[in-house]
């Protein structure tokens, strides 16, 4: 939960106490009410879309805890994504949970601890939460300050409805915020089986993207992370230039030797893809960090498609080492985008 609160704090620094409580309420209860009329929901959605005002930038979606996401309507409609699908997902998400089946007490205590760590006044927090509890934990509106600054317009859906299309557009929308007349180097980090290779393959087909695979730098280095960050700095970061060729060495784990990689034309968006790509030796060299999210259940499910002779090593060695890396260096909290 701390990771999600830290990310929310970074994305919405002007949030008021009632905005944080709303975030926790949605984290626990989801949309929080039964919805039966699909047609009315779609009608209200279209009416809301017609009133939207342009703002500088917002993520296509934002995580609200480990179960739900807010789908922001401005980028959703900008990319021409299906409104009927969004409403179907919203309705099903709303009908999945009943408020009386959930307990919000522990989450509110964690919120209080988090806000105090950010120098919020404990007495003000206690007073607000006491009234919130005595009222039966009702849903809150966003504060006037939040509405004025962020102009929220979204629908809450369960994370199980995050399709590969939405994940791709989450990244594409973020990449569109970078200037195309200069070089931008962006890390694409995340757990194994989170989809880094799949999304990188899609991005590589686009005219403004160059992909560098961190796996090419898993060589004879004896660092704790396994990746040879210093070679990556020397051969890529120190030599790369916009619209120029780039040559570096790729380590072939099978033959135990280096192979030459030649990129003829470096595009404006350079994605350094792979686990450990945003480690402490590299993190300050990026213009952005993208973290690909996946829960333990789906990670294990996807792992079954890997070579059978490697699965046990993933489980016993590689995944625990990755998890330690993400926790030790707070990668998810440092990310500019969670996918």
Coordinates of N, CA, C and O in Angstrom, one line a residue, residues 105-274:
X105 N -10.5 0.0 8.3 CA -9.8 0.5 9.4 C -8.3 0.4 9.3 O -7.5 1.4 9.5
X106 N -7.7 -0.7 8.9 CA -6.3 -0.9 8.7 C -5.7 0.1 7.7 O -4.6 0.7 7.9
X107 N -6.4 0.2 6.6 CA -5.9 1.1 5.5 C -5.9 2.6 6.0 O -5.0 3.3 5.6
X108 N -6.8 3.0 6.8 CA -6.8 4.4 7.3 C -5.7 4.6 8.3 O -5.1 5.7 8.3
X109 N -5.4 3.6 9.1 CA -4.2 3.7 10.0 C -2.9 3.8 9.2 O -2.0 4.6 9.6
X110 N -2.8 3.1 8.1 CA -1.6 3.2 7.3 C -1.6 4.5 6.6 O -0.5 5.1 6.4
X111 N -2.7 5.1 6.2 CA -2.8 6.4 5.6 C -2.3 7.4 6.6 O -1.5 8.3 6.3
X112 N -2.8 7.3 7.8 CA -2.4 8.3 8.9 C -0.9 8.2 9.1 O -0.2 9.3 9.1
X113 N -0.3 7.1 9.1 CA 1.1 6.9 9.3 C 1.9 7.5 8.1 O 2.9 8.2 8.3
X114 N 1.4 7.3 6.9 CA 2.0 7.9 5.7 C 2.0 9.4 5.7 O 3.0 10.1 5.5
X115 N 0.8 10.0 6.1 CA 0.7 11.4 6.0 C 1.5 12.1 7.1 O 2.1 13.2 6.9
X116 N 1.6 11.5 8.3 CA 2.5 12.0 9.3 C 3.9 12.0 8.9 O 4.7 13.0 9.2
X117 N 4.3 11.0 8.1 CA 5.7 11.0 7.6 C 5.9 12.1 6.6 O 7.1 12.4 6.4
X118 N 4.9 12.6 6.0 CA 5.0 13.8 5.1 C 4.7 15.1 5.8 O 4.4 16.1 5.2
X119 N 4.8 15.1 7.1 CA 4.7 16.3 8.0 C 3.3 16.8 8.1 O 3.1 18.0 8.3
X120 N 2.2 16.0 7.9 CA 0.9 16.4 8.1 C 0.6 16.5 9.6 O 1.2 15.7 10.4
X121 N -0.4 17.3 10.0 CA -0.7 17.5 11.4 C -1.5 16.3 11.9 O -2.6 16.0 11.4
X122 N -1.0 15.6 12.9 CA -1.7 14.4 13.4 C -3.1 14.7 14.0 O -4.0 14.0 13.8
X123 N -3.2 15.8 14.7 CA -4.5 16.2 15.3 C -5.6 16.4 14.2 O -6.7 16.0 14.4
X124 N -5.2 17.1 13.2 CA -6.2 17.3 12.1 C -6.6 16.0 11.4 O -7.8 15.8 11.1
X125 N -5.6 15.1 11.2 CA -5.9 13.8 10.7 C -6.9 13.0 11.6 O -7.9 12.5 11.1
X126 N -6.6 13.0 12.9 CA -7.4 12.3 13.8 C -8.8 12.8 13.8 O -9.8 12.0 13.9
X127 N -9.0 14.1 13.8 CA -10.3 14.7 13.9 C -11.1 14.4 12.6 O -12.3 14.0 12.7
X128 N -10.5 14.4 11.5 CA -11.1 14.1 10.2 C -11.5 12.6 10.2 O -12.7 12.3 9.8
X129 N -10.6 11.7 10.6 CA -10.9 10.3 10.5 C -12.0 9.9 11.5 O -12.8 9.0 11.3
X130 N -12.0 10.6 12.7 CA -13.0 10.3 13.7 C -14.4 10.6 13.2 O -15.3 9.8 13.3
X131 N -14.5 11.8 12.5 CA -15.8 12.1 12.0 C -16.2 11.2 10.8 O -17.4 10.8 10.7
X132 N -15.2 10.8 10.0 CA -15.4 9.9 8.9 C -15.9 8.6 9.4 O -16.9 8.0 8.8
X133 N -15.4 8.1 10.5 CA -15.8 6.8 11.1 C -17.2 6.9 11.7 O -18.0 6.0 11.4
X134 N -17.5 8.0 12.4 CA -18.8 8.1 13.0 C -19.9 8.3 12.0 O -21.1 7.9 12.3
X135 N -19.5 8.7 10.8 CA -20.5 8.8 9.7 C -20.7 7.5 8.9 O -21.5 7.5 8.0
X136 N -20.0 6.5 9.3 CA -20.1 5.2 8.6 C -19.3 5.1 7.4 O -19.6 4.3 6.5
X137 N -18.2 5.8 7.3 CA -17.2 5.7 6.1 C -17.9 6.0 4.8 O -17.9 5.2 3.9
X138 N -18.5 7.2 4.7 CA -19.2 7.5 3.4 C -18.3 7.8 2.3 O -17.1 8.2 2.6
X139 N -18.6 7.6 1.0 CA -17.8 8.1 -0.1 C -17.6 9.6 0.0 O -18.5 10.3 0.4
X140 N -16.4 10.1 -0.4 CA -16.1 11.5 -0.4 C -16.0 12.0 -1.8 O -15.6 11.3 -2.7
X141 N -16.4 13.3 -2.0 CA -16.0 14.0 -3.2 C -14.6 14.5 -3.1 O -14.0 14.6 -2.0
X142 N -14.0 14.8 -4.3 CA -12.7 15.5 -4.3 C -12.8 16.9 -3.7 O -13.9 17.5 -3.8
X143 N -11.7 17.4 -3.1 CA -11.7 18.7 -2.6 C -11.8 19.7 -3.7 O -11.5 19.4 -4.9
X144 N -12.2 20.9 -3.4 CA -12.3 22.0 -4.4 C -10.9 22.3 -5.0 O -10.7 22.5 -6.2
X145 N -9.9 22.2 -4.2 CA -8.5 22.5 -4.6 C -8.1 21.4 -5.6 O -7.5 21.7 -6.7
X146 N -8.4 20.1 -5.3 CA -8.1 19.0 -6.2 C -8.8 19.2 -7.5 O -8.2 19.0 -8.6
X147 N -10.1 19.5 -7.5 CA -10.9 19.6 -8.7 C -10.4 20.8 -9.6 O -10.3 20.7 -10.8
X148 N -10.0 21.9 -8.9 CA -9.5 23.0 -9.7 C -8.2 22.7 -10.4 O -8.0 23.1 -11.5
X149 N -7.3 22.0 -9.7 CA -5.9 21.8 -10.2 C -5.9 20.6 -11.2 O -5.3 20.7 -12.3
X150 N -6.5 19.5 -10.8 CA -6.4 18.3 -11.6 C -7.6 18.0 -12.5 O -7.6 17.1 -13.3
X151 N -8.7 18.6 -12.2 CA -10.0 18.5 -13.0 C -10.3 17.0 -13.3 O -10.3 16.5 -14.4
X152 N -10.5 16.2 -12.2 CA -10.6 14.8 -12.3 C -11.8 14.4 -13.1 O -12.9 14.9 -12.9
X153 N -11.6 13.4 -14.0 CA -12.7 12.8 -14.8 C -12.3 11.4 -15.1 O -11.5 11.2 -16.0
X154 N -12.9 10.4 -14.4 CA -12.4 9.1 -14.6 C -13.5 8.1 -14.3 O -14.5 8.4 -13.7
X155 N -13.2 6.8 -14.6 CA -14.1 5.7 -14.1 C -13.2 4.7 -13.5 O -12.1 4.4 -13.9
X156 N -13.7 4.1 -12.4 CA -12.9 3.1 -11.6 C -13.2 1.7 -12.1 O -14.4 1.4 -12.2
X157 N -12.2 1.0 -12.5 CA -12.4 -0.4 -12.9 C -11.5 -1.4 -12.2 O -10.4 -0.9 -11.7
X158 N -11.8 -2.6 -12.2 CA -10.9 -3.6 -11.6 C -9.7 -3.9 -12.5 O -9.8 -3.8 -13.7
X159 N -8.6 -4.2 -11.9 CA -7.3 -4.3 -12.6 C -7.4 -5.5 -13.6 O -6.6 -5.6 -14.6
X160 N -8.3 -6.4 -13.4 CA -8.4 -7.6 -14.3 C -8.8 -7.2 -15.7 O -8.6 -7.9 -16.6
X161 N -9.3 -5.9 -15.8 CA -9.8 -5.4 -17.1 C -8.7 -4.6 -17.8 O -8.9 -4.0 -18.9
X162 N -7.5 -4.6 -17.2 CA -6.4 -3.9 -17.9 C -5.8 -4.8 -19.0 O -5.0 -5.7 -18.8
X163 N -6.3 -4.5 -20.2 CA -5.9 -5.3 -21.4 C -4.5 -4.9 -21.8 O -4.0 -3.9 -21.4
X164 N -4.0 -5.7 -22.7 CA -2.7 -5.4 -23.3 C -2.8 -4.1 -24.1 O -1.8 -3.4 -24.2
X165 N -3.9 -3.9 -24.7 CA -4.1 -2.6 -25.4 C -4.0 -1.4 -24.5 O -3.3 -0.4 -24.8
X166 N -4.7 -1.5 -23.3 CA -4.6 -0.4 -22.4 C -3.2 -0.2 -21.9 O -2.7 1.0 -21.7
X167 N -2.5 -1.3 -21.6 CA -1.1 -1.2 -21.1 C -0.2 -0.5 -22.2 O 0.6 0.3 -21.9
X168 N -0.4 -0.9 -23.4 CA 0.4 -0.3 -24.5 C 0.1 1.2 -24.6 O 1.0 2.0 -24.7
X169 N -1.2 1.6 -24.6 CA -1.5 3.0 -24.7 C -1.1 3.8 -23.5 O -0.8 5.0 -23.6
X170 N -1.1 3.1 -22.4 CA -0.5 3.8 -21.2 C 0.9 4.3 -21.4 O 1.3 5.5 -21.2
X171 N 1.7 3.4 -22.0 CA 3.1 3.8 -22.3 C 3.2 4.7 -23.5 O 3.9 5.7 -23.5
X172 N 2.4 4.5 -24.5 CA 2.5 5.3 -25.7 C 2.1 6.8 -25.4 O 2.7 7.7 -25.9
X173 N 1.0 6.9 -24.6 CA 0.6 8.2 -24.1 C 1.6 9.0 -23.4 O 1.9 10.2 -23.6
X174 N 2.3 8.2 -22.5 CA 3.4 8.8 -21.7 C 4.6 9.3 -22.7 O 5.1 10.4 -22.5
X175 N 4.9 8.4 -23.6 CA 6.0 8.7 -24.5 C 5.7 10.0 -25.4 O 6.6 10.7 -25.8
X176 N 4.4 10.1 -25.7 CA 4.0 11.3 -26.5 C 4.3 12.6 -25.8 O 4.3 13.7 -26.4
X177 N 4.5 12.6 -24.5 CA 4.7 13.8 -23.7 C 6.2 14.3 -23.8 O 6.5 15.4 -23.4
X178 N 7.0 13.5 -24.4 CA 8.4 13.9 -24.6 C 8.7 14.7 -25.9 O 8.0 14.3 -26.9
X179 N 9.5 15.7 -25.9 CA 9.8 16.4 -27.2 C 10.6 15.5 -28.1 O 11.4 14.7 -27.8
X180 N 10.2 15.6 -29.4 CA 10.8 14.7 -30.4 C 12.0 15.3 -31.1 O 12.6 14.7 -32.0
X181 N 12.4 16.5 -30.7 CA 13.6 17.2 -31.3 C 14.8 17.0 -30.5 O 15.8 17.7 -30.7
X182 N 14.7 16.1 -29.5 CA 15.9 15.9 -28.6 C 15.9 14.4 -28.2 O 14.9 13.7 -28.3
X183 N 17.0 13.9 -27.7 CA 17.2 12.6 -27.3 C 16.6 12.4 -25.9 O 16.8 13.1 -25.0
X184 N 15.7 11.4 -25.7 CA 15.1 11.0 -24.4 C 15.4 9.6 -24.1 O 15.0 8.7 -24.9
X185 N 16.1 9.3 -23.0 CA 16.4 7.9 -22.7 C 15.5 7.5 -21.5 O 15.5 8.2 -20.5
X186 N 14.7 6.4 -21.7 CA 13.7 6.0 -20.7 C 13.9 4.6 -20.3 O 14.0 3.7 -21.2
X187 N 13.9 4.3 -19.0 CA 14.0 2.9 -18.5 C 12.6 2.3 -18.5 O 11.6 2.9 -18.2
X188 N 12.6 1.0 -18.9 CA 11.4 0.2 -18.9 C 11.7 -1.0 -18.0 O 12.3 -2.0 -18.4
X189 N 11.4 -0.9 -16.7 CA 11.7 -1.9 -15.7 C 10.5 -2.7 -15.3 O 9.4 -2.3 -15.6
X190 N 10.7 -3.7 -14.5 CA 9.5 -4.5 -14.0 C 9.9 -6.0 -13.8 O 10.9 -6.4 -14.3
X191 N 9.0 -6.7 -13.1 CA 9.3 -8.1 -12.8 C 9.3 -8.9 -14.1 O 8.7 -8.5 -15.1
X192 N 9.9 -10.1 -14.0 CA 9.8 -11.0 -15.1 C 8.4 -11.4 -15.4 O 7.6 -11.5 -14.4
X193 N 8.0 -11.6 -16.6 CA 6.7 -12.0 -17.1 C 5.7 -10.8 -17.0 O 4.5 -11.0 -17.2
X194 N 6.2 -9.6 -16.8 CA 5.2 -8.5 -16.7 C 4.9 -7.9 -18.1 O 4.1 -7.0 -18.2
X195 N 5.6 -8.3 -19.1 CA 5.3 -7.9 -20.5 C 6.3 -7.0 -21.1 O 6.0 -6.3 -22.1
X196 N 7.5 -6.8 -20.5 CA 8.4 -5.9 -21.0 C 8.8 -6.2 -22.5 O 8.9 -5.3 -23.3
X197 N 9.1 -7.4 -22.7 CA 9.6 -7.8 -24.1 C 8.4 -7.6 -25.1 O 8.7 -7.1 -26.2
X198 N 7.2 -8.0 -24.7 CA 6.1 -7.9 -25.6 C 5.8 -6.5 -26.0 O 5.7 -6.1 -27.2
X199 N 5.8 -5.6 -25.0 CA 5.5 -4.2 -25.3 C 6.7 -3.5 -26.0 O 6.5 -2.7 -26.9
X200 N 7.9 -3.9 -25.7 CA 9.1 -3.4 -26.4 C 9.0 -3.8 -27.9 O 9.4 -3.0 -28.8
X201 N 8.6 -5.0 -28.2 CA 8.5 -5.4 -29.6 C 7.5 -4.5 -30.3 O 7.7 -4.2 -31.5
X202 N 6.4 -4.2 -29.7 CA 5.4 -3.3 -30.3 C 5.9 -1.9 -30.5 O 5.8 -1.3 -31.6
X203 N 6.6 -1.4 -29.5 CA 7.2 0.0 -29.6 C 8.3 0.1 -30.6 O 8.4 1.1 -31.3
X204 N 9.0 -1.0 -30.8 CA 10.1 -1.0 -31.7 C 9.7 -0.8 -33.2 O 10.5 -0.3 -34.0
X205 N 8.4 -1.1 -33.4 CA 7.9 -0.9 -34.8 C 7.6 0.5 -35.1 O 7.3 0.8 -36.3
X206 N 7.6 1.4 -34.1 CA 7.2 2.8 -34.3 C 8.4 3.6 -34.8 O 9.5 3.3 -34.4
X207 N 8.1 4.7 -35.5 CA 9.1 5.5 -36.1 C 10.0 6.3 -35.2 O 11.0 6.8 -35.6
X208 N 9.5 6.5 -33.9 CA 10.2 7.4 -33.0 C 10.9 6.7 -31.9 O 11.4 7.3 -30.9
X209 N 11.0 5.3 -31.9 CA 11.5 4.6 -30.8 C 12.7 3.7 -31.2 O 12.6 3.0 -32.2
X210 N 13.7 3.7 -30.3 CA 14.8 2.7 -30.4 C 14.8 1.9 -29.1 O 14.7 2.5 -28.0
X211 N 15.0 0.6 -29.2 CA 15.1 -0.3 -28.0 C 16.5 -0.7 -27.8 O 17.2 -1.2 -28.7
X212 N 16.9 -0.6 -26.5 CA 18.2 -1.2 -26.0 C 17.8 -2.3 -25.0 O 17.1 -1.9 -24.0
X213 N 18.2 -3.5 -25.2 CA 17.9 -4.6 -24.3 C 18.9 -4.7 -23.2 O 20.1 -5.0 -23.5
X214 N 18.5 -4.6 -21.9 CA 19.4 -4.8 -20.8 C 20.0 -6.2 -20.8 O 21.2 -6.4 -20.3
X215 N 19.3 -7.2 -21.3 CA 19.8 -8.5 -21.3 C 21.1 -8.6 -22.1 O 21.9 -9.5 -21.8
X216 N 21.4 -7.7 -23.0 CA 22.6 -7.7 -23.7 C 23.8 -7.4 -22.8 O 25.0 -7.6 -23.2
X217 N 23.5 -6.9 -21.6 CA 24.6 -6.5 -20.7 C 24.7 -7.4 -19.5 O 25.3 -7.1 -18.5
X218 N 24.0 -8.6 -19.6 CA 24.2 -9.6 -18.6 C 25.4 -10.5 -19.0 O 25.3 -11.5 -19.7
X219 N 26.6 -10.0 -18.6 CA 27.8 -10.7 -19.1 C 28.6 -11.3 -18.0 O 28.1 -11.7 -17.0
X220 N 29.9 -11.2 -18.1 CA 30.8 -11.8 -17.0 C 30.9 -10.9 -15.8 O 31.7 -11.3 -14.9
X221 N 30.2 -9.9 -15.8 CA 30.3 -8.9 -14.6 C 29.9 -9.7 -13.3 O 29.0 -10.5 -13.3
X222 N 30.6 -9.3 -12.2 CA 30.4 -10.0 -11.0 C 29.5 -9.1 -10.0 O 29.5 -9.4 -8.8
X223 N 28.8 -8.1 -10.5 CA 28.0 -7.3 -9.7 C 26.9 -8.0 -9.1 O 26.4 -9.1 -9.6
X224 N 26.3 -7.5 -8.0 CA 25.2 -8.2 -7.3 C 24.0 -8.3 -8.2 O 23.2 -9.2 -8.1
X225 N 23.8 -7.3 -9.1 CA 22.6 -7.3 -10.0 C 22.8 -8.1 -11.2 O 21.8 -8.5 -11.9
X226 N 24.0 -8.5 -11.5 CA 24.3 -9.3 -12.7 C 24.5 -8.5 -14.0 O 25.3 -8.9 -14.8
X227 N 23.8 -7.4 -14.1 CA 23.9 -6.5 -15.3 C 25.2 -5.7 -15.1 O 25.6 -5.2 -14.1
X228 N 25.9 -5.5 -16.2 CA 27.2 -4.8 -16.3 C 26.8 -3.3 -16.6 O 26.9 -2.9 -17.7
X229 N 26.5 -2.6 -15.6 CA 26.0 -1.2 -15.7 C 27.1 -0.3 -16.3 O 26.8 0.6 -17.1
X230 N 28.3 -0.5 -15.9 CA 29.4 0.3 -16.3 C 29.7 0.1 -17.8 O 30.0 1.1 -18.5
X231 N 29.5 -1.1 -18.3 CA 29.7 -1.3 -19.8 C 28.5 -0.6 -20.5 O 28.7 0.0 -21.6
X232 N 27.3 -0.7 -19.9 CA 26.2 0.0 -20.6 C 26.4 1.5 -20.6 O 26.1 2.1 -21.6
X233 N 26.9 2.1 -19.6 CA 27.2 3.5 -19.5 C 28.3 3.8 -20.6 O 28.1 4.8 -21.4
X234 N 29.3 3.0 -20.6 CA 30.5 3.3 -21.5 C 30.0 3.2 -23.0 O 30.4 4.0 -23.8
X235 N 29.3 2.1 -23.3 CA 29.1 1.8 -24.7 C 27.8 2.4 -25.3 O 27.6 2.6 -26.5
X236 N 26.8 2.8 -24.4 CA 25.6 3.3 -24.8 C 25.4 4.8 -24.3 O 25.4 5.7 -25.1
X237 N 25.3 5.0 -23.0 CA 25.0 6.3 -22.5 C 26.1 7.4 -22.9 O 25.7 8.5 -23.2
X238 N 27.3 7.0 -22.9 CA 28.4 7.9 -23.2 C 28.6 8.2 -24.7 O 29.4 9.1 -25.1
X239 N 28.0 7.4 -25.6 CA 28.2 7.5 -27.0 C 27.0 7.8 -27.8 O 27.1 8.3 -29.0
X240 N 25.8 7.6 -27.3 CA 24.6 7.7 -28.0 C 24.2 9.1 -28.4 O 24.5 10.1 -27.6
X241 N 23.7 9.3 -29.6 CA 23.4 10.6 -30.1 C 22.2 10.5 -31.0 O 22.0 9.6 -31.8
X242 N 21.3 11.5 -31.0 CA 20.1 11.5 -31.8 C 20.4 11.5 -33.3 O 21.3 12.2 -33.8
X243 N 19.7 10.6 -34.0 CA 19.9 10.4 -35.5 C 21.3 10.0 -35.9 O 21.6 10.3 -37.1
X244 N 22.0 9.4 -35.0 CA 23.4 8.9 -35.3 C 23.4 7.4 -35.2 O 22.6 6.8 -34.4
X245 N 24.3 6.7 -35.8 CA 24.4 5.3 -35.6 C 25.0 5.0 -34.2 O 25.7 5.8 -33.6
X246 N 24.7 3.8 -33.7 CA 25.2 3.4 -32.4 C 25.6 1.9 -32.5 O 24.9 1.1 -33.0
X247 N 26.8 1.6 -31.9 CA 27.4 0.3 -31.9 C 27.7 -0.1 -30.5 O 28.4 0.7 -29.8
X248 N 27.3 -1.3 -30.1 CA 27.7 -1.8 -28.8 C 27.8 -3.3 -28.8 O 27.4 -3.9 -29.8
X249 N 28.3 -3.9 -27.8 CA 28.6 -5.3 -27.7 C 27.4 -6.0 -26.9 O 27.0 -5.6 -25.9
X250 N 26.9 -7.1 -27.5 CA 25.9 -7.9 -26.9 C 26.5 -9.2 -26.4 O 27.2 -9.9 -27.1
X251 N 26.3 -9.5 -25.1 CA 26.8 -10.7 -24.6 C 25.9 -11.9 -24.9 O 24.8 -11.9 -24.6
X252 N 26.5 -12.9 -25.6 CA 25.8 -14.2 -25.9 C 26.1 -15.2 -24.8 O 27.2 -15.7 -24.7
X253 N 25.0 -15.4 -24.0 CA 25.2 -16.3 -22.9 C 25.4 -17.8 -23.3 O 26.0 -18.5 -22.5
X254 N 24.9 -18.1 -24.4 CA 25.1 -19.5 -24.9 C 26.5 -19.8 -25.3 O 27.1 -20.8 -24.9
X255 N 27.1 -18.9 -26.1 CA 28.4 -19.1 -26.7 C 29.5 -18.5 -25.8 O 30.7 -18.6 -26.2
X256 N 29.1 -17.7 -24.8 CA 30.0 -17.1 -23.9 C 31.0 -16.1 -24.7 O 32.2 -16.2 -24.5
X257 N 30.4 -15.3 -25.5 CA 31.2 -14.3 -26.2 C 30.4 -13.1 -26.6 O 29.1 -13.2 -26.5
X258 N 31.0 -12.1 -27.0 CA 30.4 -10.8 -27.4 C 30.0 -10.9 -28.9 O 30.8 -11.4 -29.7
X259 N 28.9 -10.2 -29.2 CA 28.5 -10.0 -30.6 C 28.2 -8.5 -30.8 O 27.8 -7.8 -29.9
X260 N 28.5 -8.1 -32.0 CA 28.3 -6.7 -32.3 C 26.9 -6.3 -32.7 O 26.2 -7.1 -33.4
X261 N 26.3 -5.3 -32.0 CA 25.0 -4.8 -32.3 C 25.1 -3.4 -33.0 O 25.8 -2.5 -32.4
X262 N 24.5 -3.2 -34.1 CA 24.6 -1.9 -34.8 C 23.2 -1.4 -35.0 O 22.3 -2.0 -35.6
X263 N 23.0 -0.2 -34.5 CA 21.7 0.6 -34.7 C 22.0 1.7 -35.6 O 22.9 2.6 -35.3
X264 N 21.4 1.7 -36.8 CA 21.8 2.7 -37.8 C 21.4 4.1 -37.6 O 22.1 5.0 -37.9
X265 N 20.2 4.3 -36.9 CA 19.7 5.6 -36.7 C 19.0 5.6 -35.3 O 17.9 5.0 -35.1
X266 N 19.6 6.3 -34.3 CA 19.0 6.4 -33.0 C 17.8 7.4 -33.1 O 17.9 8.6 -33.5
X267 N 16.6 6.9 -32.6 CA 15.4 7.7 -32.6 C 15.3 8.6 -31.4 O 16.0 8.4 -30.4
X268 N 14.3 9.5 -31.3 CA 14.2 10.4 -30.2 C 13.9 9.7 -28.9 O 14.3 10.2 -27.8
X269 N 13.2 8.6 -28.9 CA 12.8 7.9 -27.7 C 13.6 6.6 -27.6 O 13.3 5.7 -28.4
X270 N 14.5 6.6 -26.7 CA 15.3 5.4 -26.5 C 14.9 4.7 -25.3 O 14.9 5.2 -24.2
X271 N 14.4 3.4 -25.4 CA 13.8 2.6 -24.3 C 14.9 1.6 -23.9 O 15.3 0.8 -24.7
X272 N 15.4 1.8 -22.7 CA 16.4 0.8 -22.1 C 15.5 -0.2 -21.4 O 15.0 0.0 -20.3
X273 N 15.3 -1.4 -22.0 CA 14.3 -2.4 -21.5 C 14.9 -3.5 -20.8 O 15.9 -4.1 -21.2
X274 N 14.3 -3.8 -19.6 CA 14.7 -5.0 -18.9 C 14.8 -4.8 -17.4 O 15.0 -3.7 -16.9

